[in-house]
CSV table of C-alpha atoms and ligand atoms in Angstrom, one decimal:
chain,number,residue,atom,x,y,z
A,40,MET,CA,5.1,-13.1,15.3
A,41,THR,CA,3.0,-9.9,15.5
A,42,GLN,CA,4.1,-7.3,12.9
A,43,ARG,CA,3.0,-3.9,11.6
A,44,THR,CA,2.9,-3.1,7.9
A,45,LEU,CA,2.2,0.0,5.8
A,46,ALA,CA,-0.6,-0.4,3.4
A,47,ILE,CA,-1.8,2.0,0.9
A,48,ILE,CA,-5.2,2.1,-0.9
A,49,LYS,CA,-3.8,3.7,-4.0
A,50,PRO,CA,-5.4,6.6,-5.9
A,51,ASP,CA,-7.0,4.3,-8.7
A,52,ALA,CA,-8.8,2.3,-6.0
A,53,VAL,CA,-10.0,5.3,-4.1
A,54,ALA,CA,-11.2,7.0,-7.4
A,55,LYS,CA,-13.2,3.9,-8.4
A,56,GLY,CA,-14.9,3.8,-5.1
A,57,VAL,CA,-13.6,0.5,-3.9
A,58,ALA,CA,-11.8,1.6,-0.8
A,59,GLY,CA,-14.6,0.4,1.5
A,60,GLN,CA,-14.4,-3.0,-0.2
A,61,ILE,CA,-10.8,-3.3,0.3
A,62,LEU,CA,-11.1,-2.2,4.0
A,63,GLY,CA,-13.7,-5.0,4.4
A,64,ARG,CA,-11.2,-7.5,3.2
A,65,ILE,CA,-8.5,-6.2,5.4
A,66,GLU,CA,-10.8,-6.6,8.4
A,67,GLN,CA,-12.0,-10.1,7.2
A,68,GLY,CA,-8.4,-11.0,6.8
A,69,GLY,CA,-7.8,-10.6,10.6
A,70,PHE,CA,-5.7,-7.4,10.4
A,71,THR,CA,-6.2,-4.6,12.9
A,72,ILE,CA,-6.2,-1.2,11.5
A,73,LEU,CA,-4.1,1.0,13.8
A,74,ALA,CA,-4.0,4.2,11.7
A,75,ALA,CA,-5.6,5.6,8.5
A,76,LYS,CA,-5.8,8.9,6.7
A,77,LEU,CA,-6.9,10.1,3.4
A,78,ILE,CA,-4.0,12.2,1.8
A,79,HIS,CA,-3.3,13.7,-1.7
A,80,MET,CA,0.5,13.3,-2.1
A,81,SER,CA,2.6,15.9,-3.9
A,82,ARG,CA,5.1,14.8,-6.4
A,83,GLU,CA,7.9,15.3,-3.9
A,84,GLN,CA,6.1,13.1,-1.4
A,85,ALA,CA,5.6,10.4,-3.7
A,86,ALA,CA,9.1,10.6,-5.0
A,87,GLY,CA,10.5,10.3,-1.4
A,88,PHE,CA,8.2,7.3,-0.7
A,89,TYR,CA,9.3,5.4,-3.7
A,90,ILE,CA,13.0,6.4,-3.5
A,91,VAL,CA,14.2,2.8,-3.5
A,92,HIS,CA,12.7,2.6,-7.1
A,93,LYS,CA,14.6,5.7,-8.3
A,94,ALA,CA,16.6,3.8,-10.9
A,95,ARG,CA,13.6,1.8,-12.3
A,96,PRO,CA,12.3,2.9,-15.8
A,97,PHE,CA,8.8,3.3,-14.3
A,98,TYR,CA,9.8,5.7,-11.4
A,99,ALA,CA,8.6,8.9,-13.0
A,100,SER,CA,5.3,7.3,-14.1
A,101,LEU,CA,4.7,5.7,-10.8
A,102,CYS,CA,5.1,9.0,-9.0
A,103,ALA,CA,2.8,10.7,-11.3
A,104,PHE,CA,0.2,7.9,-10.9
A,105,MET,CA,0.4,8.2,-7.0
A,106,THR,CA,-0.3,11.9,-7.2
A,107,GLU,CA,-3.4,11.8,-9.5
A,108,GLY,CA,-5.8,11.8,-6.5
A,109,PRO,CA,-6.1,11.0,-2.9
A,110,CYS,CA,-4.8,7.6,-1.4
A,111,LEU,CA,-5.5,6.1,1.8
A,112,PRO,CA,-2.3,4.9,3.8
A,113,LEU,CA,-3.0,2.6,6.7
A,114,VAL,CA,-1.0,0.9,9.4
A,115,LEU,CA,-2.1,-2.8,9.7
A,116,GLU,CA,-1.1,-5.1,12.6
A,117,GLY,CA,-1.4,-8.8,12.8
A,118,ASP,CA,0.4,-12.1,13.0
A,119,GLU,CA,3.0,-12.2,10.1
A,120,ALA,CA,1.2,-9.1,8.8
A,121,ILE,CA,3.9,-8.1,6.2
A,122,GLN,CA,3.7,-11.5,4.3
A,123,ARG,CA,-0.1,-12.0,4.9
A,124,TRP,CA,-0.9,-8.5,3.5
A,125,ARG,CA,1.2,-9.1,0.5
A,126,ASP,CA,-0.5,-12.5,0.0
A,127,LEU,CA,-3.9,-10.8,0.1
A,128,MET,CA,-2.8,-8.1,-2.2
A,129,GLY,CA,-1.6,-10.6,-5.0
A,130,ALA,CA,1.2,-10.2,-7.5
A,131,THR,CA,2.2,-6.7,-8.8
A,132,ASP,CA,0.7,-7.5,-12.1
A,133,PRO,CA,-3.0,-8.0,-11.8
A,134,ALA,CA,-3.0,-10.4,-14.8
A,135,LYS,CA,-0.7,-12.7,-12.8
A,136,ALA,CA,-2.5,-12.2,-9.5
A,137,ALA,CA,-4.3,-15.2,-8.0
A,138,PRO,CA,-8.1,-15.4,-7.9
A,139,GLY,CA,-9.5,-13.9,-4.7
A,140,THR,CA,-6.7,-11.3,-4.3
A,141,ILE,CA,-7.3,-7.7,-4.1
A,142,ARG,CA,-5.3,-6.9,-7.2
A,143,ARG,CA,-7.0,-9.5,-9.3
A,144,ASP,CA,-10.3,-8.2,-8.4
A,145,PHE,CA,-9.7,-4.4,-8.3
A,146,ALA,CA,-6.4,-3.5,-10.2
A,147,ALA,CA,-6.3,-2.2,-13.8
A,148,SER,CA,-2.8,-2.5,-14.6
A,149,ILE,CA,0.7,-3.2,-13.3
A,150,GLU,CA,1.1,0.3,-12.2
A,151,ALA,CA,-2.4,1.3,-11.2
A,152,ASN,CA,-2.7,-1.8,-9.1
A,153,ALA,CA,-5.0,-0.8,-6.2
A,154,VAL,CA,-2.8,-1.4,-3.1
A,155,HIS,CA,0.7,-1.1,-1.7
A,156,GLY,CA,2.3,-3.2,1.0
A,157,SER,CA,5.7,-3.1,2.7
A,158,ASP,CA,7.9,-5.9,1.5
A,159,SER,CA,10.0,-6.4,4.6
A,160,PRO,CA,10.4,-5.4,8.3
A,161,GLU,CA,13.0,-2.8,7.2
A,162,SER,CA,10.6,-1.3,4.6
A,163,ALA,CA,7.8,-1.1,7.2
A,164,ALA,CA,10.1,0.6,9.5
A,165,PHE,CA,10.8,3.3,6.8
A,166,GLU,CA,7.2,3.5,5.4
A,167,ILE,CA,5.2,3.6,8.5
A,168,PRO,CA,6.7,6.8,9.9
A,169,TYR,CA,6.7,8.3,6.4
A,170,PHE,CA,3.0,8.8,6.8
A,171,PHE,CA,2.2,8.6,10.5
A,172,ALA,CA,3.5,10.3,13.6
A,173,ALA,CA,3.5,8.1,16.8
A,174,LEU,CA,0.4,9.9,18.1
A,175,GLU,CA,-1.6,9.0,15.0
A,176,ILE,CA,-1.2,5.2,15.6
A,177,CYS,CA,-3.7,3.7,17.9
A,178,PRO,CA,-2.2,0.5,19.6
A,179,ARG,CA,-4.6,-2.2,20.8
B,1658,GDP,P1,5.0,-4.3,-5.3
B,1658,GDP,O1,5.9,-4.6,-4.2
B,1658,GDP,O2,4.1,-5.6,-5.7
B,1658,GDP,O3,4.1,-3.1,-5.0
B,1658,GDP,O4,5.9,-4.0,-6.6
B,1658,GDP,P2,7.2,-3.2,-6.7
B,1658,GDP,O5,7.8,-2.8,-5.4
B,1658,GDP,O6,8.1,-4.0,-7.6
B,1658,GDP,O7,6.7,-1.9,-7.5
B,1658,GDP,C1,6.2,-0.8,-6.8
B,1658,GDP,C2,5.1,-0.3,-7.6
B,1658,GDP,O8,5.6,0.2,-8.9
B,1658,GDP,C3,4.0,-1.3,-8.0
B,1658,GDP,O9,3.1,-1.6,-7.1
B,1658,GDP,C4,3.4,-0.6,-9.2
B,1658,GDP,O10,2.5,0.4,-8.9
B,1658,GDP,C5,4.6,0.0,-9.9
B,1658,GDP,N1,5.2,-1.0,-10.9
B,1658,GDP,C6,5.9,-2.1,-10.7
B,1658,GDP,N2,6.4,-2.7,-11.8
B,1658,GDP,C7,6.0,-1.8,-12.9
B,1658,GDP,C8,6.2,-1.7,-14.3
B,1658,GDP,O11,6.8,-2.7,-14.9
B,1658,GDP,N3,5.7,-0.7,-14.9
B,1658,GDP,C9,5.0,0.4,-14.3
B,1658,GDP,N4,4.5,1.3,-15.1
B,1658,GDP,N5,4.7,0.3,-13.0
B,1658,GDP,C10,5.3,-0.7,-12.2
């Protein structure tokens, strides 16, 4: 089934200059990029995006990390895109991520872990319009 998912190349990966390599893996992975923009989130914008993690002990730290510099949100489309993008990202903790995954190759820590991906169709339905208006998404 064709799905859309929200991906983010996080501030650590943008700062390291590996956004282009990650975009290459996205294209090689058979995803179509429908939308992209470089943004520097405010603390309020990051807190709203990660509101589901409000009760987690790392919430404040995660929100601070996501505002350290610009990040690159993307809308990806493809067959089973939500799970396939999470497979390509790898486990949250790069030390546990499989060889060949983006987090294994580019992430520094469980927090500064290079990329984000929606974890369900419900999450994607919240996350895509959080960053992109309908006119900013280019259907193919
Ligand atoms: P994901 O779906 O693999 O991104 O993982 P989660 O939804 O569980 O967590 C969201 C984000 O919070 C992760 O991508 C990390 O950036 C961060 N995070 C997750 N677990 C931890 C943790 O134990 N400590 C810290 N500092 N950050 C974490």
